[in-house]
Coordinates of N, CA and C in Angstrom, one line a residue:
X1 N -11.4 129.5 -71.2 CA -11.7 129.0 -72.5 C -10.5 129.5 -73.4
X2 N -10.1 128.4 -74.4 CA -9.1 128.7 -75.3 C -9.2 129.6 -76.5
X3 N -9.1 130.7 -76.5 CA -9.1 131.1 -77.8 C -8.4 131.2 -79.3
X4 N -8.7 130.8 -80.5 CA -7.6 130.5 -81.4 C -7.3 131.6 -82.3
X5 N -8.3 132.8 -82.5 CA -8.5 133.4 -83.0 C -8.1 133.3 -84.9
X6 N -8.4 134.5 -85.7 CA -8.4 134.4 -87.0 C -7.0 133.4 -87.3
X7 N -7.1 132.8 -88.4 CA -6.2 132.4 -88.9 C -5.2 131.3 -88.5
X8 N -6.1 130.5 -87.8 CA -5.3 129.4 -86.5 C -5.7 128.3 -87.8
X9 N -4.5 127.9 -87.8 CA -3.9 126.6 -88.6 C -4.1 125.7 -87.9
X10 N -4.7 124.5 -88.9 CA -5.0 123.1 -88.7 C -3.8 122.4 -88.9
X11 N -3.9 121.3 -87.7 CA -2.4 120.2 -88.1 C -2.8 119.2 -88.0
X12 N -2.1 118.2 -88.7 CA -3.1 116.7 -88.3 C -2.9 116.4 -87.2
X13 N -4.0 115.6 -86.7 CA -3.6 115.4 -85.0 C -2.3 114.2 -85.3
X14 N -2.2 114.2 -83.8 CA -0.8 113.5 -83.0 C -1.1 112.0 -84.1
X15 N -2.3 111.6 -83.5 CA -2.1 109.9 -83.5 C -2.7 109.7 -85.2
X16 N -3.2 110.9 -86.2 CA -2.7 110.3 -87.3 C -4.4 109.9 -87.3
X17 N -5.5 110.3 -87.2 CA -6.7 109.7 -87.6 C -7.0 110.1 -88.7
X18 N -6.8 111.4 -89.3 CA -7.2 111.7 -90.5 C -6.6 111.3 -91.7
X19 N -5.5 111.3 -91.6 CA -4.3 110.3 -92.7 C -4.9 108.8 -92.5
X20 N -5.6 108.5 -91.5 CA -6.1 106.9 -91.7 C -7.2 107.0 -92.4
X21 N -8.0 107.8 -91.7 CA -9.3 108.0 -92.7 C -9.4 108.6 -94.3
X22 N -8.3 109.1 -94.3 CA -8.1 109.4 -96.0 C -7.7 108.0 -96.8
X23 N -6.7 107.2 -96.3 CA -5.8 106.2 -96.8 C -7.1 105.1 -96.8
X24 N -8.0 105.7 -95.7 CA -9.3 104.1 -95.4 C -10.0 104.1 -96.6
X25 N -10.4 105.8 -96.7 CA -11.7 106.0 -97.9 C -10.9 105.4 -99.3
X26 N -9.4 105.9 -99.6 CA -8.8 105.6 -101.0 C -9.1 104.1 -101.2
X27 N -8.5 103.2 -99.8 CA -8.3 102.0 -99.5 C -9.9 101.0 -100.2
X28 N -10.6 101.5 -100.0 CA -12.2 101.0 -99.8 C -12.8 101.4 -101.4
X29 N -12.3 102.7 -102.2 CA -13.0 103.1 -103.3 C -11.0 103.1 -103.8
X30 N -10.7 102.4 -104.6 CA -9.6 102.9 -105.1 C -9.9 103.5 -106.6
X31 N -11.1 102.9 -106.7 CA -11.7 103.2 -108.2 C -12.1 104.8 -108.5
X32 N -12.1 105.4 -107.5 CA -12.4 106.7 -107.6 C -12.0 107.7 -107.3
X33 N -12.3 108.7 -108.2 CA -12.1 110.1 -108.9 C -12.6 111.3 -108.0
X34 N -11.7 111.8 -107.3 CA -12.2 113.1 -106.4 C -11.6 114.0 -105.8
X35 N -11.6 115.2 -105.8 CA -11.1 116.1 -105.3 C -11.0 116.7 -103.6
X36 N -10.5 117.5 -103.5 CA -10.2 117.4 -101.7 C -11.2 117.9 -101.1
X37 N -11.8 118.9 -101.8 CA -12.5 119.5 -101.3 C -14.0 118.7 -101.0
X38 N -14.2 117.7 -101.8 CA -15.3 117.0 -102.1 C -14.8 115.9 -101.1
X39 N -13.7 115.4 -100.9 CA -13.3 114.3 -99.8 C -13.6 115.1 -98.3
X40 N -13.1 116.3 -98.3 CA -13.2 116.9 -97.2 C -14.6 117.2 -96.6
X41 N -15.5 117.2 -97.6 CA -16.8 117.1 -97.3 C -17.4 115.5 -96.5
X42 N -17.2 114.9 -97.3 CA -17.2 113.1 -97.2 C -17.0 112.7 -95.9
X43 N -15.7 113.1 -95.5 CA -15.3 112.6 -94.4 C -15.7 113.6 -93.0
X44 N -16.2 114.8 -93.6 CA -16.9 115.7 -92.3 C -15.7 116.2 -91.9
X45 N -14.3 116.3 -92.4 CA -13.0 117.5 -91.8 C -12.8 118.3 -92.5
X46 N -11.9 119.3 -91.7 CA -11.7 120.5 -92.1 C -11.0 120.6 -93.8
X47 N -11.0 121.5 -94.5 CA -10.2 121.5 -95.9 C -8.5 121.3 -95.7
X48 N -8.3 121.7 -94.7 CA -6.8 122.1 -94.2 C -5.9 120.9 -93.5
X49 N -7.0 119.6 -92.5 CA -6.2 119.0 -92.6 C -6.5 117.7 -93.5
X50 N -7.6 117.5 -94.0 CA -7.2 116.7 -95.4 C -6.4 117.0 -96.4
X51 N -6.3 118.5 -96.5 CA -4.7 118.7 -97.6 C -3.7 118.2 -97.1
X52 N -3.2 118.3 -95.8 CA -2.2 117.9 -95.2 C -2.1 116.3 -95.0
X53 N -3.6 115.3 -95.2 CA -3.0 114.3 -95.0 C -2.9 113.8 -96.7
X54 N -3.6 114.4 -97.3 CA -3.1 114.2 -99.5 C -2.0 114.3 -99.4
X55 N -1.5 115.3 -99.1 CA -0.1 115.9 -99.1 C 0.8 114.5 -98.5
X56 N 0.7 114.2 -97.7 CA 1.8 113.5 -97.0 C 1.5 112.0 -97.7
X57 N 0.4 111.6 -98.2 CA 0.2 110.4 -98.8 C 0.5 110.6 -100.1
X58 N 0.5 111.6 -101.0 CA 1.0 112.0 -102.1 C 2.4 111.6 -102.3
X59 N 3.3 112.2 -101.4 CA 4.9 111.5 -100.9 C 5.0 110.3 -100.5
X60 N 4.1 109.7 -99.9 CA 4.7 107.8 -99.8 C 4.5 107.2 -101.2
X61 N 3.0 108.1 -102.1 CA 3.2 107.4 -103.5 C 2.0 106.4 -103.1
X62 N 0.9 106.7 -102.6 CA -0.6 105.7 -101.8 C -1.3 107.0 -102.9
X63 N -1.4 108.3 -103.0 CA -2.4 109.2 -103.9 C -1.4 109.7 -105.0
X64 N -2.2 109.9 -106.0 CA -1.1 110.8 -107.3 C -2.7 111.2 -107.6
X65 N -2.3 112.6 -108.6 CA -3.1 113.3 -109.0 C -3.6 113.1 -110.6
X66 N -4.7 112.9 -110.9 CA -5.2 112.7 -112.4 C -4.7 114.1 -113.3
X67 N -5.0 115.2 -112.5 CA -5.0 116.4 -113.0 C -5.0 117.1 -111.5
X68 N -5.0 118.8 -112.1 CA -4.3 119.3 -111.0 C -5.2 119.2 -109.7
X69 N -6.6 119.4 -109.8 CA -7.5 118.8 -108.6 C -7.6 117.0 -108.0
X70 N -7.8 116.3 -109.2 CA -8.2 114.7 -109.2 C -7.4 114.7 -108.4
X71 N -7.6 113.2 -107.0 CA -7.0 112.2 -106.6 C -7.6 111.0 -107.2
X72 N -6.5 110.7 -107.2 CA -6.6 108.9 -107.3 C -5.8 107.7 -106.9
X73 N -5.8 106.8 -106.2 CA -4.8 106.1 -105.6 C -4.3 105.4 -106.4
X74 N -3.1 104.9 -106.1 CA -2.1 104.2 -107.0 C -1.2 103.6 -106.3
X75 N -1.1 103.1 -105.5 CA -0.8 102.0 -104.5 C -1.4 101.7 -103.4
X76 N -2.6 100.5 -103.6 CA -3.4 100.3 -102.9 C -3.0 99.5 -101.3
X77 N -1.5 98.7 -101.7 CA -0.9 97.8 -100.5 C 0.1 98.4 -99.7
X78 N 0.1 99.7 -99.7 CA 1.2 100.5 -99.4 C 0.6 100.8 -98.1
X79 N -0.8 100.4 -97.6 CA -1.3 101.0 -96.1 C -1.0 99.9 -95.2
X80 N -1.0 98.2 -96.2 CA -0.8 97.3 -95.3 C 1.0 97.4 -95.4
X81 N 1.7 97.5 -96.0 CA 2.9 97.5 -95.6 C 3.4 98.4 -94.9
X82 N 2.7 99.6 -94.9 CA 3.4 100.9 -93.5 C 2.6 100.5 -92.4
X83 N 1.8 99.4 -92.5 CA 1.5 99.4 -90.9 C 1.6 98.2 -90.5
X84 N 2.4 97.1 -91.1 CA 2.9 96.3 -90.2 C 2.4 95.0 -90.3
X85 N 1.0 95.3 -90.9 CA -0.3 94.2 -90.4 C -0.2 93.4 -91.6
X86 N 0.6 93.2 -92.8 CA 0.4 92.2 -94.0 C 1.9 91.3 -93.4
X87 N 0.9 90.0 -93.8 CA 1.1 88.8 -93.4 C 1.8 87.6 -94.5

């Protein structure tokens, strides 16, 4: 058995499900106001890699922050243009 012991850091995984699931939830509610820690609940993942996938969607410019907790999205077509699928 693997052990990780104290202080083992979270990474997003390889194929990127949690960055889809953050970008899905913004995608679906763009109207709404919420924090990570409250998303992190929502979606049932760890606090650690939903900051990491804010974080990275923060930089494409898909989340910006109301205030220093708020998320809010602010380019809602920026999921269909990084993935290929807008027609």
């Amino acid at each position: 058995m693997e052990e990780f012991g104290e202080g083992a850091e979270f990474a997003v995984d390889a194929d990127g499900s949690v960055l889809r699931e953050v970008a899905h939830f913004f995608k679906e509610n763009p109207f709404l106001l919420i924090d990570e820690k409250r998303l992190a609940t929502l979606l049932c993942r760890p606090l650690q890699m939903v900051s990491q996938s804010v974080s990275t969607l923060e930089r494409a410019g898909f989340l910006g922050r109301r205030d220093e907790e708020t998320l809010v999205c602010i380019a809602g077509d920026l999921v269909y243009a990084s993935s290929g699928d807008a027609s």
